[in-house]
XYZ file of C-alpha atoms in Angstrom:
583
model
C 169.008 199.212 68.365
C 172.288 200.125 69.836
C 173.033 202.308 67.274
C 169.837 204.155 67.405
C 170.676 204.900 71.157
C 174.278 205.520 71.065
C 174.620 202.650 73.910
C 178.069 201.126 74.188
C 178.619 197.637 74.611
C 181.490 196.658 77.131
C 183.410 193.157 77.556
C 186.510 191.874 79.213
C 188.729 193.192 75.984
C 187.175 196.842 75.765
C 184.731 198.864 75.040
C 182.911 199.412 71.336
C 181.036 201.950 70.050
C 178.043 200.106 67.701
C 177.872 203.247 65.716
C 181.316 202.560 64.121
C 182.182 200.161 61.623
C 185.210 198.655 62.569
C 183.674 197.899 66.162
C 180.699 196.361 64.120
C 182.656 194.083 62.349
C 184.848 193.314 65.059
C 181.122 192.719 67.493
C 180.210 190.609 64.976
C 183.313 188.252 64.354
C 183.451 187.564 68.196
C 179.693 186.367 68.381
C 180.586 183.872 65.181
C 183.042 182.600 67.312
C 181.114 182.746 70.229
C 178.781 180.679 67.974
C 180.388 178.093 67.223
C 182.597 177.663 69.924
C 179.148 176.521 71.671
C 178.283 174.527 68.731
C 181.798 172.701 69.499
C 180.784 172.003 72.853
C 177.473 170.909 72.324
C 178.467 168.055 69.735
C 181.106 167.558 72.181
C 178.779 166.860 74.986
C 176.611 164.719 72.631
C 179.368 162.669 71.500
C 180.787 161.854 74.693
C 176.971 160.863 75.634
C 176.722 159.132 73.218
C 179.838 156.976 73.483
C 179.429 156.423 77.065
C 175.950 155.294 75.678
C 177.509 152.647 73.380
C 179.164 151.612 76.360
C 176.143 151.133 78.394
C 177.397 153.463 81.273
C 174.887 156.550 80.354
C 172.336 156.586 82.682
C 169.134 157.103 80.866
C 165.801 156.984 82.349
C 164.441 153.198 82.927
C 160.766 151.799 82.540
C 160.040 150.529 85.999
C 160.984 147.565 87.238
C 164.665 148.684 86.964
C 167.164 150.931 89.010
C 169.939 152.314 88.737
C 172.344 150.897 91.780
C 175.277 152.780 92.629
C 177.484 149.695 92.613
C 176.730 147.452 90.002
C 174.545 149.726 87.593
C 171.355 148.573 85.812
C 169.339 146.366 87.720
C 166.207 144.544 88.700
C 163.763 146.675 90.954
C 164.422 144.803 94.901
C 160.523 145.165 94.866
C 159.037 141.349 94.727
C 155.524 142.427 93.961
C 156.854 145.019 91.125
C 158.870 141.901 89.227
C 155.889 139.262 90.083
C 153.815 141.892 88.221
C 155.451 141.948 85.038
C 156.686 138.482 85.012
C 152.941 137.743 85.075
C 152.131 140.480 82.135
C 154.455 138.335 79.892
C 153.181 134.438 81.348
C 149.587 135.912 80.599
C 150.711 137.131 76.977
C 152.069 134.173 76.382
C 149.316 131.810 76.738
C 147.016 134.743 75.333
C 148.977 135.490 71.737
C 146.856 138.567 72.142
C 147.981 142.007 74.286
C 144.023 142.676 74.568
C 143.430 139.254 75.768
C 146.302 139.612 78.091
C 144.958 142.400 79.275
C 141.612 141.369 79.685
C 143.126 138.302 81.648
C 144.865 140.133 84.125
C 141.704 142.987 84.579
C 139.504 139.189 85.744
C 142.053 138.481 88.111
C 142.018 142.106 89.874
C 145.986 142.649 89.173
C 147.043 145.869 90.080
C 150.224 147.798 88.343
C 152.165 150.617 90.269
C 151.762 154.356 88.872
C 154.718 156.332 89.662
C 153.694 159.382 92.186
C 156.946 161.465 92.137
C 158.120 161.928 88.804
C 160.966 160.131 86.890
C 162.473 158.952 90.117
C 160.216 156.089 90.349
C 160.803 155.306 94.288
C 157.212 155.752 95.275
C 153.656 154.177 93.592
C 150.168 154.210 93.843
C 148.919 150.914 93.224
C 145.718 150.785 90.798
C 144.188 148.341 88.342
C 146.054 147.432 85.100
C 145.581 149.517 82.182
C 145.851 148.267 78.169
C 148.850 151.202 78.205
C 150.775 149.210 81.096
C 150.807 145.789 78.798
C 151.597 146.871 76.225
C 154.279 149.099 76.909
C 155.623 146.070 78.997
C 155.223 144.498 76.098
C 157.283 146.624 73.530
C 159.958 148.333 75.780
C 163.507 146.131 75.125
C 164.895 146.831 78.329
C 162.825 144.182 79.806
C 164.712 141.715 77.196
C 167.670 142.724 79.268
C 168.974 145.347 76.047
C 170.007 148.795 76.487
C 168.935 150.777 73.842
C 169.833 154.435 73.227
C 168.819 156.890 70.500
C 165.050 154.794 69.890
C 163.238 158.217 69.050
C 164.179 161.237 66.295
C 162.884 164.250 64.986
C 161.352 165.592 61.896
C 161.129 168.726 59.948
C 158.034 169.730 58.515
C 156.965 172.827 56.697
C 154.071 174.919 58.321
C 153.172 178.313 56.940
C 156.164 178.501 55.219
C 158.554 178.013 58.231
C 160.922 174.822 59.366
C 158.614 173.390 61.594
C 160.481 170.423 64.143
C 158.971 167.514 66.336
C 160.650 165.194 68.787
C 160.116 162.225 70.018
C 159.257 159.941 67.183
C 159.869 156.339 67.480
C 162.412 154.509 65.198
C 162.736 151.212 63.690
C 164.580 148.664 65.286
C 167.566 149.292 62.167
C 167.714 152.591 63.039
C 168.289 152.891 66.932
C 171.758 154.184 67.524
C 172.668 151.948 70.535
C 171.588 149.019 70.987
C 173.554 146.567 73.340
C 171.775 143.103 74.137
C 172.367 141.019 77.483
C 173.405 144.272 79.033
C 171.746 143.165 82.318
C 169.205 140.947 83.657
C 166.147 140.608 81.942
C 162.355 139.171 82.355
C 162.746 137.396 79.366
C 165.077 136.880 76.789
C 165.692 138.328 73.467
C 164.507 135.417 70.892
C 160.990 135.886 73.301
C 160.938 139.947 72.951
C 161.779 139.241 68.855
C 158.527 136.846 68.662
C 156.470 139.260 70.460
C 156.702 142.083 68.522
C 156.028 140.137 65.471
C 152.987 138.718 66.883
C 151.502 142.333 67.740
C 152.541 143.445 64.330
C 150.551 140.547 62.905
C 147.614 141.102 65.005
C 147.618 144.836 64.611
C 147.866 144.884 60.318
C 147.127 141.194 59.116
C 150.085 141.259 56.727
C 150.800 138.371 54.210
C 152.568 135.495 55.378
C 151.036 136.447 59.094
C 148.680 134.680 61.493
C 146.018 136.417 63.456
C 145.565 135.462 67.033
C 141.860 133.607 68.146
C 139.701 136.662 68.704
C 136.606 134.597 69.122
C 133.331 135.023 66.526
C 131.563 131.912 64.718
C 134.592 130.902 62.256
C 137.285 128.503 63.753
C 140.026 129.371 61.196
C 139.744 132.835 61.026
C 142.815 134.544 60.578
C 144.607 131.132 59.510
C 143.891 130.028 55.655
C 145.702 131.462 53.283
C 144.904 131.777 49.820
C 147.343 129.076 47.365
C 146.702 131.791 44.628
C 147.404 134.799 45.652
C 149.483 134.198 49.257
C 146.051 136.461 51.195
C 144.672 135.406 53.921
C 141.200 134.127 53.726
C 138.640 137.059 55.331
C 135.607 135.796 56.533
C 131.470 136.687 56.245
C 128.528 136.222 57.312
C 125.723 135.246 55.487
C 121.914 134.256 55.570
C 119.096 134.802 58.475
C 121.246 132.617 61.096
C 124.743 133.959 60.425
C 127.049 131.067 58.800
C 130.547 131.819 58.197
C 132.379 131.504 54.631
C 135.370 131.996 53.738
C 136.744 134.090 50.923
C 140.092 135.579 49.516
C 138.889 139.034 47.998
C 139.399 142.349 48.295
C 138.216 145.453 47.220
C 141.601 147.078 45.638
C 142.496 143.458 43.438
C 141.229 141.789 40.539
C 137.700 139.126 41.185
C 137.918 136.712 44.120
C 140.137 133.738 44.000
C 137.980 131.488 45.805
C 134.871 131.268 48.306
C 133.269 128.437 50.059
C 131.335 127.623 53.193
C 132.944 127.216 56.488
C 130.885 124.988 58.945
C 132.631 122.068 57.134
C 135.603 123.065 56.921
C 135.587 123.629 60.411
C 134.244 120.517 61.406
C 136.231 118.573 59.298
C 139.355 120.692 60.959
C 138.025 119.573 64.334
C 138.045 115.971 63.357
C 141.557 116.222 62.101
C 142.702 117.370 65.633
C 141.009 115.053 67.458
C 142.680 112.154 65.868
C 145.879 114.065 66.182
C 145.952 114.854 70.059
C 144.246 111.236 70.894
C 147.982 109.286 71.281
C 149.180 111.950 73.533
C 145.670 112.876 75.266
C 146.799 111.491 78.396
C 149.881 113.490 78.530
C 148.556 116.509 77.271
C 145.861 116.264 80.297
C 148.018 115.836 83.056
C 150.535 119.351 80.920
C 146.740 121.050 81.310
C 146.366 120.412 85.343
C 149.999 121.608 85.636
C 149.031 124.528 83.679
C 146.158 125.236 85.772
C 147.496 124.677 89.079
C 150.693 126.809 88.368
C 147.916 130.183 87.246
C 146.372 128.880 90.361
C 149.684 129.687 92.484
C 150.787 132.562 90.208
C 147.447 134.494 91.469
C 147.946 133.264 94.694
C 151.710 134.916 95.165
C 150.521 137.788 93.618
C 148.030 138.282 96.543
C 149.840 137.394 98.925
C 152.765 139.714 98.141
C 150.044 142.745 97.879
C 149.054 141.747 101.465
C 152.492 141.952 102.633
C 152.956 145.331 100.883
C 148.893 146.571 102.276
C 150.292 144.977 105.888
C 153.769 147.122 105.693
C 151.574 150.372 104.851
C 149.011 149.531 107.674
C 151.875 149.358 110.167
C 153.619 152.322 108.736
C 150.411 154.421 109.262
C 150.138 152.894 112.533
C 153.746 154.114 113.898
C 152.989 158.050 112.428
C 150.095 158.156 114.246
C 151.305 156.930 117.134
C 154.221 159.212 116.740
C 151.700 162.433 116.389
C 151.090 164.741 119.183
C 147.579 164.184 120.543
C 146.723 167.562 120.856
C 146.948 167.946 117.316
C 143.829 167.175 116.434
C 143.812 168.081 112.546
C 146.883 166.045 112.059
C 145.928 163.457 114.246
C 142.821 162.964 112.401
C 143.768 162.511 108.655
C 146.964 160.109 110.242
C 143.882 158.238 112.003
C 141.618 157.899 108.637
C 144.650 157.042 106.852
C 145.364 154.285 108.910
C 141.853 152.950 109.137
C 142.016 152.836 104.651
C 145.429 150.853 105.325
C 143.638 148.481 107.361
C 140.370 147.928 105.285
C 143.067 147.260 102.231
C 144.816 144.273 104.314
C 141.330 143.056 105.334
C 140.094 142.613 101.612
C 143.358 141.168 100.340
C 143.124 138.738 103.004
C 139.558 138.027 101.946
C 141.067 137.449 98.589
C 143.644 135.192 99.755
C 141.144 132.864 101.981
C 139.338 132.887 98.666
C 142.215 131.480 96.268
C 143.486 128.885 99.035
C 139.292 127.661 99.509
C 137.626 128.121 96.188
C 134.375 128.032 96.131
C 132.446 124.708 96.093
C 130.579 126.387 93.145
C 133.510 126.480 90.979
C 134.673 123.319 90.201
C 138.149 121.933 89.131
C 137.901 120.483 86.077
C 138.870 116.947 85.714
C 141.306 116.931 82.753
C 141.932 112.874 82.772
C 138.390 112.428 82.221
C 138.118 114.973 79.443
C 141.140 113.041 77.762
C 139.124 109.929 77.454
C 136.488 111.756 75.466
C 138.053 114.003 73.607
C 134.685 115.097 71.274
C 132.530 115.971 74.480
C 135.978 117.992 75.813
C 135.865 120.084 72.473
C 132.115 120.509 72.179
C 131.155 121.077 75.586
C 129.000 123.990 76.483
C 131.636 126.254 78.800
C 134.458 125.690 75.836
C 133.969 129.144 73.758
C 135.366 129.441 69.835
C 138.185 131.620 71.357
C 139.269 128.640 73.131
C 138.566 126.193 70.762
C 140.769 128.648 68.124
C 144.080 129.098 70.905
C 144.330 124.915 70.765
C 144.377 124.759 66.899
C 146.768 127.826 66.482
C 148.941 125.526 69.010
C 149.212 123.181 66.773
C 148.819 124.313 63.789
C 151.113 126.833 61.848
C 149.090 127.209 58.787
C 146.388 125.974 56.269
C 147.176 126.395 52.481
C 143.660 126.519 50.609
C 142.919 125.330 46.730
C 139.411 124.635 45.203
C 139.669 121.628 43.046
C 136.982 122.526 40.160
C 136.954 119.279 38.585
C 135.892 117.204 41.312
C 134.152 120.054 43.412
C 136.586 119.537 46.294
C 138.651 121.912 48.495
C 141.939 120.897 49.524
C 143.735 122.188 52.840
C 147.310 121.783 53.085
C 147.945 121.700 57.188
C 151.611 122.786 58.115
C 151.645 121.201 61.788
C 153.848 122.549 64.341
C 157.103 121.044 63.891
C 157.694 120.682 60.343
C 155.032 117.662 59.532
C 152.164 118.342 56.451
C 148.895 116.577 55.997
C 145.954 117.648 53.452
C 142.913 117.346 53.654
C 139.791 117.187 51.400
C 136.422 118.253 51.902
C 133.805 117.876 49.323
C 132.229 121.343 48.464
C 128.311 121.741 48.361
C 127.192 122.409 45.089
C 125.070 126.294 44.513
C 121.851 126.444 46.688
C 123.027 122.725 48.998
C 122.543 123.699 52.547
C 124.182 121.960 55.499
C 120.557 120.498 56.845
C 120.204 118.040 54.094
C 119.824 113.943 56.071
C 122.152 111.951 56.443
C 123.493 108.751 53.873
C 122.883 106.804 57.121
C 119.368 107.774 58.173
C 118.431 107.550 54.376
C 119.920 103.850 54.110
C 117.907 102.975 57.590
C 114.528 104.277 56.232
C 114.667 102.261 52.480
C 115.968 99.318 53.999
C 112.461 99.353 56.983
C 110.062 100.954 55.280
C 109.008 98.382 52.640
C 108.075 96.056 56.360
C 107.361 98.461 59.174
C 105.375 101.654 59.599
C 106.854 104.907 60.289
C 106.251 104.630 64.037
C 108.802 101.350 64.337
C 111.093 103.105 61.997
C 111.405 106.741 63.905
C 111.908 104.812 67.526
C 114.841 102.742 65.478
C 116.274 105.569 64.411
C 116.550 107.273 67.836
C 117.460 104.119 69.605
C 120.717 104.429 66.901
C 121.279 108.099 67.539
C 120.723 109.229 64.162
C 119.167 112.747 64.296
C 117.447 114.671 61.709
C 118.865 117.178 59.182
C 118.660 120.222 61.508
C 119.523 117.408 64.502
C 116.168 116.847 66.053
C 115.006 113.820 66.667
C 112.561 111.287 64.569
C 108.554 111.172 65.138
C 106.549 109.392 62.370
C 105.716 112.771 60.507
C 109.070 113.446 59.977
C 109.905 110.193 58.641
C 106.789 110.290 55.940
C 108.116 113.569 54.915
C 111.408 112.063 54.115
C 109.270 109.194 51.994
C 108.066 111.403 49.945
C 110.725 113.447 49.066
C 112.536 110.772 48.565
C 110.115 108.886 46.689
C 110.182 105.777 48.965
C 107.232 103.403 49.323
C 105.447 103.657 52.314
C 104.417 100.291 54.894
C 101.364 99.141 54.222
C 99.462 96.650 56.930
C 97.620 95.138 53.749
C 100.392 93.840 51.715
C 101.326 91.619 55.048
C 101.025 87.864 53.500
C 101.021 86.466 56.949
C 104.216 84.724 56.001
C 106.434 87.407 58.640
C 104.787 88.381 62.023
C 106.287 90.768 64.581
C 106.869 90.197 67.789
C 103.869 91.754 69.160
C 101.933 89.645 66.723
C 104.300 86.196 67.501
C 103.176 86.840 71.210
C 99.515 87.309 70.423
C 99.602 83.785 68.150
C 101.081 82.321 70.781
C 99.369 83.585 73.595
C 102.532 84.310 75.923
C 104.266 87.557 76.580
C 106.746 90.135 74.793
C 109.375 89.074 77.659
C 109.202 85.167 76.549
C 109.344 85.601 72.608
C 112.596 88.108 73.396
C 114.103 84.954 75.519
C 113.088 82.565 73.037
C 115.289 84.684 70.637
C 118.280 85.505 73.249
C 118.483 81.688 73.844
C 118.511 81.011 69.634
C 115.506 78.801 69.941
C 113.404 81.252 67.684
C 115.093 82.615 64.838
C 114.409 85.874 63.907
C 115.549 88.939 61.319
C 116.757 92.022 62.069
C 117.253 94.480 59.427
C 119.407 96.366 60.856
C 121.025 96.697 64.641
C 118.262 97.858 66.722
C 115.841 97.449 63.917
C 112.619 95.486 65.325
C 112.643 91.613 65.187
C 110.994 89.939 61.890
C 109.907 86.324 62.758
C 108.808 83.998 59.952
C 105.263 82.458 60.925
C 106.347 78.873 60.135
C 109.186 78.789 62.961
C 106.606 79.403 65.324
C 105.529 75.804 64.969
C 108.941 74.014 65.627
C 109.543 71.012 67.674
C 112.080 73.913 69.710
C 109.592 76.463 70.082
C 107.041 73.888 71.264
C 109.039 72.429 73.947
C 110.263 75.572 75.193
C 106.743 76.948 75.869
C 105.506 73.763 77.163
C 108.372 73.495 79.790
C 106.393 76.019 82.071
C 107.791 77.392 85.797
C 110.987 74.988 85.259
C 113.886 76.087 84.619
C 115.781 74.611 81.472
C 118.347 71.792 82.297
C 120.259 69.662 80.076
C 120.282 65.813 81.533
C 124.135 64.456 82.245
C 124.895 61.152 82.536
C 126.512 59.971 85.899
C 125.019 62.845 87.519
C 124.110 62.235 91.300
C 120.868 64.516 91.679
C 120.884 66.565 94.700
C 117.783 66.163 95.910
C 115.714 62.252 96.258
C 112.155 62.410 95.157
C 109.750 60.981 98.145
C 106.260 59.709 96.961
C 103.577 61.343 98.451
C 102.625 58.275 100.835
C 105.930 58.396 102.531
C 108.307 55.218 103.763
């Protein structure tokens, strides 16, 4: 273009003339230098970043909770509420083993998270509700392990319509960072705790082998937790008939047929047993570790309220003293400083509401009473308000992980438990054969029936049965129709009133011989004057007709309105006898 024009180009050496070639070439040699001189400085400047980086002295932008002091470097934001905040994002993740679940935890309990307002400085917030993005990049930053990292993003070359094509800003592995210094400063937590996070969100994000799933709830208590003893899988779980029933299964589509599938209620339930008798020795103990547990999220919400009504107090005052300070004539100013100050109020008056409310709960919401739930474990782990999330958190705190084999030959399968710290057990669980449903009844109910029903109708054996407890197949309760339904499937002969020889009388009918009531035959039996039968416990009596007419029986009935005494000799009686004529 120069050329074209005849333009001159000047510097501090001289003049040149474009159009010639020896000021061409000579043009051109000075901008190569020119070049890379810069070139020099640039990887200059980066070096000497970068090795006051490796030092831990380069200061790099910092998530919040941190700043920058001019004295003693990297440290912990002076803001209580800020540091409460996030201490409480990791407690809650924690307990959770889930970054949704976290999340979802602190949304209930109305936590709010600050929102920078002025840019990377990160010296003033608005305060809203927590967002999934605040947890989990909480969650997966290392500076709150107390590590400085440097150099934890790249770039990449791509090309796009035939041209180099470069991004930024792409996140490396941990291997790759170029700086990274641990226990640089203080931290929330500590580095072994930041390590076994970010392997538990990998495993909940991609369900690797070798990895556990966190409880995420559904119908299937070990989701997420067998693993296959062929293959190394996990165990994926379906659903299957009109009322969904899980089973579990190690297949998928891109490998050769299934290992293995079975049915999970029992597996479950036979899981839940094994727990039970597990945490019994130490229920007591584990109980009173529960109320600690409680009260301290109790307190944790409280301080967190409590230091948001300091902070809602400090801005009501603050808006107080500028309106004050305004000029009264000013009535546009004076206005907005007035509204503003009436928002900062209403914010101290509901966080004060909210405090009243965490120091007097409600007389609706009741504190549960963990030493009473320890006694009875069962009713603690099937009761109504515990949900399968729940009920999946305890067993994933004890348990690491369940090995699974089907044992063909004796239609078993066989769970290898790996407890939490280091101990094994195994279980085995008898599989239901093709088409065996989980509503069949039970040995027990089946043994009660074909030991009553060659003496007593189905009426006498239904109310034994539910005086025992024993429920039905699909856990109703007995009735007479239900237990002649059960004859004759099971081919069992019925109670006939016709067959009765005489020779064995109930107690209704021992009353009626004997003309007395229900109440006196049931103390002649207490006392062992009558003997009587029982089939089973709580089975009705069975009285042989012949003992009616003992010398026992007799003299029992015939001592009337007295009670029974036995006669001891030497005894003084109380009371002297006067005949009816007097002295």
């Amino acid at each position: 273009m120069a050329n074209r024009v005849e333009a001159r180009v000047i510097d501090l050496d001289g003049m040149y003339d474009p159009c010639r070639p020896n000021d061409r070439l000579l043009l051109g040699m000075k901008g190569s230098i020119s070049e890379f001189e810069l070139n020099v400085l640039r990887m200059r400047m980066l070096d000497a970043a970068r090795a006051k980086a490796q030092r831990g002295e380069l200061r790099i932008s910092v998530p919040i909770g941190y700043l920058w002091h001019r004295d003693v470097g990297l440290g912990l934001d002076p803001n209580q509420r800020l540091q409460e905040v996030i201490r409480l994002i990791f407690a809650r993740f924690r307990e959770r083993g889930s970054a949704r679940r976290a999340f979802l935890a602190l949304l209930a309990e109305q936590v709010h998270f600050p929102r920078p307002t002025d840019g990377r400085t990160l010296t003033h917030f608005d305060w809203t509700l927590i967002r999934y993005r605040n947890v989990i990049s909480v969650l997966k930053n290392p500076f709150y392990a107390g590590a400085y990292a440097y150099g934890k993003s790249g770039k990449q070359t791509s090309i796009v319509n035939g041209r180099a094509h470069r991004t930024y800003k792409h996140r490396k592995p941990f291997h790759e960072w170029e700086v990274l210094l641990k226990e640089h400063h203080e931290g929330y937590i500590d580095w072994s705790e930041f390590e076994r996070n970010q392997k538990l969100l990998a495993a909940n994000a991609y369900g690797k082998a070798g990895d556990t799933k966190s409880g995420r709830g559904g119908r299937a208590l070990l989701a997420g937790l067998l693993g296959c003893a062929h293959c190394g899988r996990r165990l994926s779980v379906a659903y299957t008939g009109r009322t969904p029933r899980p089973v579990y299964r190690c297949y998928r589509f891109d490998m050769p047929p299934k290992c293995m599938s079975f049915g999970g209620s029992r597996i479950d339930a036979a899981i839940g047993r094994e727990l039970m008798r597990v945490v019994e020795p130490m229920a007591i103990e584990a109980a009173l570790q529960a109320e600690q547990m409680h009260m301290d999220t109790l307190n944790e919400q409280r301080q967190i309220i409590e230091l948001e009504l300091q902070q809602a107090q400090y801005e009501a005052t603050l808006a107080e003293r500028r309106y004050a300070a305004c000029d009264p004539d000013n009535r546009l100013i004076a206005a907005q400083l007035e509204k503003n100050w009436e928002a900062a109020l209403r914010r101290a008056q509901a966080c004060q509401a909210r405090l009243e409310t965490t120091r007097t709960p409600a007389e609706s919401i009741s504190i549960p009473d963990f030493t009473t739930l320890a006694q009875d474990l069962d009713a603690a782990w099937n009761a109504p308000g515990v949900t399968m999330r729940m009920r999946q958190q305890l067993v994933r705190a004890l348990i690491v992980d369940i090995i699974t084999d089907v044992d063909e030959t004796t239609r078993e399968v066989v769970l290898t438990i790996h407890w939490q710290g280091g101990q094994h057990s195994q279980l085995r669980i008898r599989k239901p054969k093709t088409g065996e449903h989980g509503c069949s009844t039970s040995d027990e109910a089946l043994a009660v029936i074909g030991s009553m029903a060659g003496r007593w109708s189905d009426q006498d054996i239904a109310a034994s049965l539910n005086r025992m407890g024993v429920r039905t197949g699909q856990n109703k309760t007995w009735t007479a129709h239900r237990v002649s339904s059960i004859r004759r499937v099971r081919g069992i002969d019925a109670y006939r009133s016709a067959q009765k020889n005489g020779q064995w009388l109930t107690m209704s009918e021992a009353a009626k011989l004997l003309g007395v009531t229900h109440y006196m035959i049931r103390r002649l039996i207490n006392d062992r004057v009558l003997p009587a039968e029982q089939v089973m416990p709580d089975a009705p009596w069975q009285i042989r007709a012949s003992d009616l007419r003992s010398d026992a029986v007799t003299a029992a009935l015939t001592r009337k309105h007295r009670p029974c005494r036995s006669n001891v000799e030497g005894q003084l009686p109380m009371f002297i006898e006067v005949s009816e004529g007097g002295a």
